[in-house]
Amino acid sequence: MPAHTLLFWATLPILLGVVLYQIGPHVLIPASVHEYAGFKVLRSLFEETHCFASVTTLSTGLPKAECFSVTNGRFSRVFNDDLIKQDASYDAVKDTRSGYVYPGLWDGHGHLIQYGELLNSVNLFGSGSMAEVQDRLVKYKADHPEEGTHQKWIRGVGWDQANFNGNWPSLSDLEIDEAFKDQYVMLDRVDVHCIWVSQKVLDLLPSPLPEVPAGGEIVAKGVFCDNAMEMVLEHYPKPDKDRKSKFVKDAMIELNKLGIVGMHDAGVVPVDLDLYEHLSDDADWTVRVNAMVECNERNTFCPRDVKKVSTPNGMFHVRSVKLFGDGALGSWGSAMIDPYSDKKTSTGSLLVNATMLSALTQNWAAQGFQVNIHAIGDLANRLAIDAFEISLKLQCPDITNLRQCQQEKFRFRIEHAQIIHPDDQRRMLELGIIPSIQPTHATSDMGYAESRLGEQRTADEAYRMRSLLPLGPVLGSDFPVEPASIFEGMYAATTRRSPRTGLDPSGGKTGWYPEETLTVEDALKGFTINPAFGAFLNGNAGVIQEGAWADWVVLDQPLEGLDLEDLRKVTVRETWVGGKLVYQRRD
Ligand SMILES: *[C@@H]1O[C@H](CO)[C@@H](O)[C@H](O)[C@H]1NC(C)=O
Ligand SMILES: [Zn+2]
C-alpha cells in the first residue's frame, strides 16, 4: 500500500471526528459518544472553556451560569460549575473566576465614522476659558503638524461661549500664534449647533456673504449657527477612504473599551457601505456593525445602489434603510401636531410629506428592507406609524394579525421616538412597532423640553421609556452626539437623571418623570437582546447561549443590586468578540 494511501486511512477517523465535531457535537452526536475518551480529547482541541463568578446569560433556558465553552467563535455550551468538577476534560481557566460576565453590549443607534472623526479632533469639552481653548489647540497642532491644510482642516468640538464670559468667539481668537496663521480650522460648539471657523475657511465663502438661510444665524464674525452652518460645510473637504478607515478603526478601539461588541450605524451612504464590507474582513474590525442604508439623496428609493449583506464572519450586516421625518427639538425643528409652547407660531417642519413617507416605506418594504424612520415630534411619529400601518396592510397576508407579521417579517422601527401622542403610543403597542430610544437624549433635553412642550404634553407624550417597554425598546446613545458609554445610558434610563451631574432639572435626585424609569435588567436588555432582535440578529447576538456569537464583557461587580450612583461609572475589565479578547483594562 503506498505511503500516502496509508496516511489517508490512518487520518480518516480523525478527520471524521473533526467534521462531526464541527457540525455540532450536541445536536448530532449521541450522549454516549460524549463520554468516549477520544471524543473528549478532540473536544479539548477545538473548544475553549471559561469560568467566572457568575455569567448572566439573558437566555430563558439558563439565565445564570458559571462557565461556557467557545468553539469557532460561538458559544458551544453554557453550564454550571458542578459539571466541570466531574469532567476534567474541560480546559477551564480556573483562576479567573472573580469577574461577572454579561452578553457583549450593543448600541442601537450611533454613527461610526463621525465618532472616529470626533476622536481625531481637538477635544474642547470642559475648557473653562478662551485661553484654555487656545492652549488645547496649540498642543493639538504640535502633535498633528500635518493638519490645518486646505485638504485636512483642524477639527474640534466642545466649546461653549458660556465659558467665555458669554461672549461669542471670533475669527481673531483663532490667530493664536505664528503656527496658527493661515490654518484651516473648524470648531463645533458643545451642542454641534454652531461652528466657529478661521479666516482661511471664511475666505472660501463668497464675498459679500450670501443671504443667511431661514433657521440660521451668523452670531459673530466666523461663527455660523444651525441652518447657516451649511454655507461653510459645503466647502469642507470630505475625508477620503484612508482617513475614513482610520476613523472606523479608532472608533472601534474606543467602543471595545466601553464593552461594546456591536452597533447599529444609523445612516450609511452607499460608498461607505462598500468600504465597511471591505474593512469587515480585517482583524482590527472588532465591532459588529448593522448598517442602515441612507441613499445619497436623503428620503429616496435607491435599491440599485445597495444590497443586503451579512458577511460569513458575522461582522457586518445590511438589511435596513433609514428615512428622516423631521428635525430636532432644541432648534424647534421637530414636527408637532400642535404649536410649540414657547413659539406659538411654529409647529416645526416635516422633512417629507405623508404621501411620500408611505410610498418610500412601502417601496423599501417590498424589497425586503426593514424601514427605520427618524421621528422626534408627535406629528413625525404619527406619520411614521401611518406609513408602517399602510405598508403592513399591503404586505401582510393576514390583515387580522399585523402585529405578528411586523414581528416576524418587518420589525419597522422609529429612531428616537421622542414625543408621541397617547393615541399613537397605543397604536405602536398594537402594531408592535419598535422604538429606538437614546436615554441620554432625554436627560440632555430635560432642561428645556417642558418649555418647548408645556406641562401636559411633556407628561403625556415626551421621552417615554417604561410606557413603551412591552415593545422591547432598542436603546442607544447616538454617539458622537452623546457619549458612547452604555453605563451612562443605563444610568439615564434607570434614574432619569443626568449621568454627568447625577441630578434632575430641578437639581434634585427624584429624576425627571421617574414613572418612566426602567429597571437595570430592562435597560440591560435594551442594550443587548433588544438591539439583536431589532437587527434580525436574535439568537446570534446579545445573549450567552449555545450557538450565539461568543461576545461577552467581564465586569468587576454584578449590575444587579449595584447602587445606581455607581452605575454611571462602571468600567469593563475585558471585552470579547467572537471568542477573542479585544480589550483588557490595565489596572
Ligand atoms: C409630497 O412631496 C412630493 C415630493 O416632494 C411631491 O411631489 C408631492 O406633490 C407632495 N404631496 C403632497 C400631497 O403635498
Ligand atoms: Zn443619529
XYZ file of C-alpha atoms and ligand atoms in Angstrom:
602
model
C 0.000 0.000 0.000
C 1.570 3.365 -0.997
C 2.512 5.587 1.924
C 0.027 8.350 1.120
C -2.880 5.884 0.986
C -1.851 4.537 4.349
C -1.710 8.063 5.690
C -5.197 8.693 4.343
C -6.668 5.668 6.123
C -4.797 6.456 9.270
C -6.053 10.022 9.463
C -9.606 9.344 8.293
C -11.062 8.700 11.770
C -9.535 11.954 12.981
C -10.885 13.891 10.025
C -14.275 12.347 10.511
C -14.164 13.259 14.177
C -13.266 16.842 13.330
C -16.104 17.085 10.840
C -18.587 15.592 13.286
C -17.319 17.895 15.966
C -17.630 20.972 13.792
C -21.160 20.230 12.621
C -22.381 20.217 16.145
C -21.477 17.812 18.880
C -24.622 18.445 20.848
C -27.047 18.136 18.013
C -25.845 15.160 16.052
C -23.761 13.078 18.397
C -25.494 10.808 20.904
C -24.691 11.454 24.541
C -22.844 8.139 24.853
C -20.223 9.384 22.393
C -19.624 12.415 24.581
C -18.378 10.067 27.248
C -15.916 8.426 24.903
C -12.410 9.463 25.927
C -11.172 10.086 22.380
C -14.018 12.490 21.837
C -13.065 14.441 24.920
C -9.520 14.856 23.658
C -10.880 16.030 20.332
C -13.219 18.467 22.024
C -10.446 19.996 24.041
C -8.587 20.696 20.806
C -11.380 22.849 19.407
C -13.111 24.135 22.457
C -12.016 26.716 24.974
C -13.788 26.938 28.306
C -14.077 29.963 30.586
C -15.467 30.104 34.128
C -16.389 33.147 36.224
C -18.013 34.142 39.492
C -21.260 34.365 37.532
C -22.493 34.544 33.974
C -25.737 36.404 33.273
C -26.863 34.866 30.002
C -30.188 36.651 29.269
C -31.227 33.269 27.905
C -34.536 31.937 29.170
C -33.239 28.364 29.300
C -30.427 29.018 31.780
C -30.484 32.641 32.989
C -27.457 32.218 35.277
C -24.397 30.055 34.742
C -20.751 29.961 35.723
C -18.993 28.543 32.681
C -19.205 28.462 28.935
C -17.240 26.919 26.111
C -16.416 28.538 22.802
C -15.924 26.755 19.507
C -15.284 28.533 16.228
C -16.233 31.948 17.622
C -19.582 30.772 19.007
C -20.746 29.562 22.384
C -20.825 25.772 22.171
C -22.145 25.159 25.681
C -23.151 27.127 28.742
C -23.220 25.347 32.064
C -22.812 25.395 35.811
C -19.653 24.880 37.751
C -20.565 21.476 39.193
C -20.365 19.918 35.758
C -16.749 20.901 35.376
C -15.778 19.326 38.664
C -16.901 15.950 37.343
C -15.225 16.240 33.987
C -11.518 17.013 33.839
C -11.505 17.265 30.054
C -12.813 20.832 30.223
C -9.930 23.141 29.712
C -11.267 25.673 32.222
C -9.485 28.875 33.087
C -9.866 28.221 36.756
C -8.050 31.165 38.218
C -10.016 33.981 36.597
C -13.290 33.286 38.332
C -13.608 36.629 40.004
C -15.370 38.501 37.189
C -19.065 38.923 36.408
C -19.966 38.192 32.823
C -22.734 39.710 30.687
C -23.509 39.403 26.984
C -21.452 41.823 24.873
C -23.144 45.244 24.721
C -24.782 46.783 21.655
C -25.515 50.401 20.876
C -28.771 50.505 18.918
C -28.152 53.879 17.288
C -24.775 55.511 16.659
C -22.606 56.923 13.882
C -19.300 55.126 13.454
C -17.349 57.353 11.044
C -18.476 60.533 12.788
C -17.424 59.069 16.137
C -13.966 58.302 14.732
C -13.830 61.808 13.315
C -14.549 63.199 16.774
C -11.707 61.104 18.178
C -9.434 62.673 15.565
C -10.204 66.238 16.546
C -9.347 68.677 19.323
C -11.308 67.889 22.464
C -12.602 71.220 23.750
C -15.172 69.779 26.167
C -14.881 71.305 29.604
C -12.440 74.033 28.561
C -13.178 76.813 31.041
C -11.791 79.847 29.214
C -10.660 81.125 25.813
C -7.053 80.761 26.989
C -7.662 77.089 27.708
C -9.261 76.549 24.281
C -6.255 78.200 22.626
C -3.865 76.162 24.722
C -5.521 72.894 23.668
C -5.443 73.977 20.013
C -1.718 74.768 20.168
C -0.967 71.398 21.776
C -3.058 69.550 19.190
C -1.330 71.325 16.327
C 2.082 70.407 17.754
C 1.034 66.723 17.749
C -0.621 66.896 14.317
C 1.580 69.204 12.230
C 0.087 67.783 9.001
C -3.372 69.118 9.824
C -4.704 72.585 9.140
C -4.324 72.488 5.362
C -6.954 73.134 2.722
C -7.322 69.356 2.328
C -7.263 68.475 6.030
C -8.805 71.049 8.342
C -8.181 71.069 12.072
C -11.449 69.949 13.629
C -12.543 70.401 17.197
C -15.675 70.143 19.289
C -16.899 71.126 22.747
C -16.514 74.923 23.140
C -19.212 76.892 24.920
C -19.429 80.705 24.953
C -20.823 80.460 28.491
C -17.171 79.854 29.428
C -16.013 82.987 27.551
C -17.955 85.320 29.838
C -20.918 84.924 27.490
C -19.065 86.465 24.524
C -19.161 84.642 21.217
C -15.721 83.631 19.983
C -14.446 85.241 16.780
C -12.018 84.910 13.906
C -9.270 86.769 15.717
C -9.356 84.340 18.639
C -8.001 81.713 16.244
C -4.963 83.771 15.270
C -3.211 82.402 18.305
C 0.393 82.415 17.142
C 2.568 82.166 14.030
C 1.760 78.444 13.593
C -1.944 79.261 13.561
C -1.793 81.961 10.881
C -3.241 80.556 7.643
C -4.675 77.427 9.248
C -7.978 75.904 8.175
C -9.864 75.419 11.440
C -13.486 74.474 12.168
C -14.678 74.004 15.761
C -18.129 72.749 16.765
C -19.987 74.186 19.696
C -20.699 71.757 22.553
C -24.195 71.006 21.121
C -22.925 70.842 17.494
C -25.432 73.538 16.531
C -22.803 76.231 15.776
C -19.396 76.166 14.110
C -16.561 78.617 14.639
C -14.076 78.911 11.766
C -10.759 80.573 10.920
C -10.085 83.336 8.367
C -8.808 80.769 5.811
C -12.117 78.899 5.928
C -14.097 82.118 5.735
C -12.075 83.059 2.621
C -13.606 80.050 0.827
C -17.079 81.592 1.059
C -18.253 84.155 -1.492
C -17.780 87.806 -0.565
C -20.003 89.517 0.349
C -21.629 86.585 2.157
C -24.878 85.360 0.600
C -28.122 85.793 2.492
C -28.341 83.607 5.592
C -30.953 80.840 5.100
C -34.089 80.691 7.256
C -33.457 78.955 10.566
C -29.806 80.026 10.539
C -27.769 82.833 12.045
C -24.241 84.235 11.909
C -23.844 85.245 15.536
C -20.298 86.658 15.301
C -17.614 87.024 12.648
C -16.764 83.397 11.806
C -19.495 81.781 13.934
C -22.311 80.084 11.981
C -25.337 78.528 13.691
C -27.988 75.971 12.665
C -29.018 76.308 9.013
C -26.200 78.818 8.407
C -23.660 76.032 9.022
C -24.369 74.598 5.562
C -22.757 77.717 3.990
C -19.443 76.542 5.464
C -19.947 72.776 5.360
C -20.283 72.720 1.589
C -16.587 73.733 1.467
C -15.442 71.155 3.989
C -13.117 68.589 2.348
C -14.802 65.216 2.857
C -12.420 62.650 4.364
C -11.032 60.169 1.807
C -11.139 56.381 2.081
C -7.931 56.034 4.095
C -8.993 58.683 6.538
C -12.444 57.105 6.949
C -10.840 53.713 7.527
C -8.754 55.258 10.282
C -11.881 56.851 11.780
C -13.665 53.480 11.796
C -10.796 51.628 13.428
C -10.133 54.314 16.030
C -13.843 54.290 16.851
C -13.865 50.504 17.281
C -10.957 50.600 19.730
C -12.844 53.112 21.884
C -16.129 51.204 21.648
C -14.453 47.948 22.720
C -13.112 49.788 25.785
C -16.723 50.530 26.708
C -17.746 46.883 26.419
C -19.415 47.438 23.054
C -19.291 44.472 20.678
C -21.890 45.682 18.169
C -23.677 48.804 16.956
C -26.388 49.919 14.579
C -24.978 52.617 12.310
C -27.938 54.935 11.763
C -27.398 56.063 8.180
C -24.562 54.910 5.904
C -24.296 56.074 2.289
C -23.582 53.502 -0.463
C -19.867 54.301 -0.889
C -19.306 53.857 2.855
C -21.289 50.589 2.861
C -18.780 49.267 0.307
C -15.892 50.475 2.445
C -17.360 48.779 5.548
C -17.859 45.489 3.722
C -14.267 45.575 2.578
C -12.886 46.502 6.020
C -15.023 43.979 7.912
C -12.599 41.179 6.942
C -9.723 42.831 8.782
C -8.552 41.633 12.181
C -8.907 45.141 13.625
C -12.604 45.367 12.653
C -13.659 44.391 16.182
C -17.223 45.705 16.433
C -20.169 44.034 14.672
C -21.959 46.623 12.573
C -25.571 46.575 11.449
C -25.756 49.469 9.000
C -28.932 51.283 7.953
C -28.823 52.382 4.318
C -29.004 56.116 3.705
C -29.396 56.947 0.000
C -27.066 59.584 -1.439
C -30.093 61.808 -1.500
C -31.997 61.571 1.786
C -35.542 60.170 1.763
C -35.332 58.499 -1.633
C -35.604 54.967 -3.012
C -32.203 53.735 -4.211
C -32.320 49.905 -4.324
C -29.864 49.779 -7.252
C -27.138 51.463 -5.193
C -27.253 48.962 -2.334
C -27.593 45.283 -1.486
C -28.407 43.281 1.603
C -25.256 41.953 3.269
C -24.435 39.509 6.013
C -20.748 38.628 5.962
C -19.836 34.995 6.812
C -17.798 36.172 9.810
C -20.888 37.912 11.242
C -19.122 41.263 11.482
C -21.175 43.322 9.016
C -24.875 43.390 8.134
C -27.136 45.455 5.899
C -30.865 44.865 5.704
C -32.465 48.138 6.775
C -32.925 51.652 5.490
C -33.055 54.978 7.325
C -35.638 57.641 6.470
C -35.920 61.086 8.065
C -39.220 62.503 9.280
C -38.207 65.761 10.962
C -35.512 67.769 12.805
C -34.545 68.280 16.468
C -36.487 69.654 19.430
C -33.723 72.005 20.612
C -33.941 74.123 17.455
C -37.794 73.867 17.193
C -37.193 71.605 14.158
C -39.268 68.595 15.233
C -42.683 68.375 13.575
C -45.540 68.837 16.069
C -49.298 68.286 15.864
C -49.880 71.481 17.899
C -47.642 74.574 18.085
C -44.652 74.798 20.400
C -45.500 76.193 23.829
C -42.579 78.627 23.646
C -43.032 79.507 19.958
C -46.760 79.688 19.294
C -46.334 80.491 15.585
C -44.470 77.249 14.836
C -45.199 73.526 14.622
C -41.680 72.710 13.393
C -41.151 71.154 9.993
C -41.503 67.818 8.273
C -38.644 66.769 6.013
C -41.004 64.675 3.892
C -44.789 64.664 3.450
C -47.098 61.818 4.471
C -47.685 60.555 0.921
C -44.004 60.385 0.190
C -43.135 58.754 3.524
C -45.707 55.985 2.972
C -44.605 55.420 -0.614
C -40.942 55.155 0.404
C -41.733 52.794 3.283
C -43.849 50.649 1.022
C -41.191 50.528 -1.743
C -38.372 49.572 0.613
C -40.523 47.029 2.455
C -41.432 45.386 -0.849
C -37.675 44.952 -1.465
C -37.390 43.164 1.886
C -35.778 46.036 3.775
C -36.558 46.932 7.358
C -37.536 50.615 7.488
C -36.253 52.798 10.356
C -37.734 56.301 10.432
C -36.172 59.191 12.348
C -39.088 60.842 14.178
C -38.871 63.269 17.098
C -42.039 65.394 17.159
C -45.507 63.897 17.676
C -46.536 64.683 14.089
C -43.474 62.947 12.637
C -44.115 59.947 14.888
C -47.770 59.818 13.798
C -46.830 59.874 10.118
C -44.202 57.174 10.662
C -46.790 54.918 12.327
C -49.253 55.678 9.495
C -46.612 54.704 6.931
C -45.848 51.458 8.764
C -49.502 50.548 9.178
C -50.234 51.107 5.485
C -47.220 49.032 4.461
C -48.134 46.200 6.824
C -51.680 46.139 5.456
C -50.331 45.917 1.921
C -47.577 43.395 2.651
C -49.005 41.026 5.237
C -51.051 38.023 4.102
C -53.206 38.009 7.240
C -54.518 41.504 7.768
C -56.073 40.468 11.097
C -52.646 39.877 12.641
C -50.431 42.752 11.582
C -48.507 42.590 14.833
C -47.248 39.081 14.222
C -46.319 39.932 10.651
C -44.458 43.040 11.861
C -42.553 40.932 14.443
C -41.614 38.168 12.060
C -41.040 39.921 8.766
C -40.615 43.684 9.025
C -39.641 44.931 12.516
C -40.241 48.541 11.467
C -38.546 50.951 13.874
C -38.827 54.559 14.919
C -35.456 56.171 15.597
C -35.596 58.483 18.660
C -39.399 58.144 19.151
C -39.217 61.153 21.454
C -42.630 62.811 21.547
C -45.605 60.567 20.816
C -49.296 61.371 21.213
C -51.068 58.946 23.598
C -53.277 57.667 20.718
C -50.153 56.852 18.750
C -48.443 55.190 21.721
C -51.450 52.846 21.761
C -51.129 52.218 18.026
C -47.442 51.391 18.428
C -48.278 48.887 21.153
C -50.976 47.317 18.980
C -48.800 47.025 15.900
C -45.587 46.136 17.739
C -43.571 48.986 16.248
C -40.087 49.061 17.787
C -38.981 52.288 19.475
C -35.250 53.002 19.221
C -34.559 55.254 22.191
C -31.484 57.144 23.428
C -31.884 57.565 27.207
C -29.181 60.258 27.371
C -31.142 62.379 24.880
C -33.900 62.530 27.484
C -31.502 63.709 30.185
C -29.754 66.169 27.832
C -33.081 67.670 26.742
C -34.921 67.592 30.079
C -33.796 71.125 30.950
C -35.744 72.738 28.112
C -38.230 70.090 26.930
C -41.028 71.315 29.172
C -40.731 74.898 27.948
C -40.994 73.687 24.324
C -43.877 71.306 25.002
C -45.748 72.635 28.025
C -46.515 70.619 31.120
C -49.373 68.469 29.829
C -47.692 67.417 26.612
C -44.471 66.638 28.451
C -46.302 64.480 30.992
C -48.348 62.586 28.380
C -46.024 62.303 25.422
C -42.349 63.031 25.970
C -39.426 60.600 26.218
C -41.465 57.514 27.108
C -39.477 54.510 28.242
C -41.465 52.377 30.650
C -44.694 53.050 28.741
C -43.098 51.503 25.661
C -41.405 48.631 27.485
C -43.687 45.898 26.057
C -42.279 46.817 22.622
C -38.752 45.763 23.606
C -37.164 49.183 23.112
C -33.773 49.223 21.411
C -31.505 51.527 23.428
C -28.546 53.516 22.152
C -26.561 56.710 22.586
C -26.499 58.386 19.155
C -22.714 58.735 19.567
C -20.925 61.078 18.856
C -23.890 63.351 19.690
C -23.812 61.864 23.209
C -21.017 59.928 24.946
C -20.882 56.290 23.827
C -20.804 54.831 27.351
C -23.549 52.245 27.733
C -23.398 52.640 31.506
C -24.203 56.339 31.248
C -27.171 55.352 29.076
C -28.250 52.744 31.622
C -27.942 55.341 34.385
C -30.071 57.841 32.429
C -32.693 55.137 31.799
C -32.834 53.860 35.365
C -32.738 57.240 37.172
C -33.919 59.817 34.574
C -31.087 61.998 35.888
C -28.056 63.413 34.097
C -25.130 60.975 34.020
C -22.824 64.000 34.146
C -24.247 65.660 37.261
C -26.391 62.942 38.823
C -29.235 65.470 39.072
C -32.664 66.112 37.553
C -33.617 69.525 36.035
C -34.628 70.939 39.409
C -31.227 69.990 40.833
C -32.716 67.138 42.847
C -32.447 63.377 42.906
C -36.073 62.455 42.176
C -35.465 62.087 38.461
C -37.332 63.666 35.571
C -40.759 61.982 35.338
C -39.453 58.994 37.322
C -42.534 56.923 36.425
C -40.806 56.385 33.057
C -37.615 54.847 34.521
C -36.544 51.343 33.529
C -35.112 48.681 35.820
C -31.444 47.786 35.431
C -32.468 44.469 33.927
C -34.711 46.082 31.327
C -32.036 48.653 30.496
C -29.539 45.816 30.060
C -31.931 44.078 27.665
C -32.243 47.377 25.799
C -28.502 47.258 25.129
C -28.282 43.523 24.339
C -31.145 41.287 23.249
C -33.438 44.099 22.096
C -30.936 45.546 19.590
C -30.272 41.974 18.445
C -33.974 41.486 17.725
C -34.214 44.953 16.158
C -31.489 43.965 13.689
C -32.784 40.442 12.927
C -29.749 39.075 14.805
C -31.633 37.445 17.680
C -30.169 34.079 18.601
C -26.759 35.265 17.401
C -26.194 38.401 19.456
C -26.995 39.909 22.854
C -27.242 36.554 24.619
C -24.981 33.848 26.013
C -26.383 30.562 24.778
C -25.376 27.666 22.609
C -24.996 28.768 19.001
C -24.752 32.524 19.661
C -21.638 34.518 18.783
C -19.154 34.322 21.641
C -19.275 38.010 22.587
C -19.113 38.951 26.263
C -17.905 41.520 28.767
C -16.352 40.972 32.190
C -17.251 43.412 34.978
C -15.816 43.765 38.485
C -19.162 43.534 40.213
C -22.672 42.372 39.328
C -25.022 45.039 37.935
C -27.892 43.635 39.952
C -28.011 45.296 43.335
C -25.402 47.889 42.372
C -26.014 51.342 43.844
C -27.399 53.294 40.886
C -24.945 56.108 41.661
C -22.125 53.699 40.825
C -23.731 52.545 37.591
C -22.663 55.534 35.528
C -19.019 54.971 36.496
C -18.836 51.247 35.732
C -15.876 50.282 33.561
C -15.347 46.948 31.866
C -12.470 44.674 32.694
C -12.479 42.730 29.432
C -14.371 42.682 26.147
C -14.501 39.570 23.952
C -15.808 39.352 20.383
C -16.187 36.029 18.577
C -14.227 34.296 21.337
C -11.292 36.714 21.022
C -10.115 39.210 23.618
C -10.396 42.688 22.045
C -9.957 44.837 25.146
C -8.408 44.338 28.558
C -8.299 47.100 31.148
C -4.888 47.820 32.650
C -5.280 48.012 36.396
C -45.266 65.343 -1.367
O -43.920 65.538 -1.747
C -43.628 65.134 -3.062
C -42.131 65.208 -3.270
O -41.549 66.262 -2.587
C -44.411 65.992 -4.033
O -44.138 65.603 -5.365
C -45.888 65.824 -3.738
O -46.647 66.670 -4.549
C -46.198 66.123 -2.282
N -47.571 65.719 -1.994
C -48.423 66.458 -1.303
C -49.782 65.897 -1.088
O -48.122 67.548 -0.863
Zn -28.405 59.649 14.953
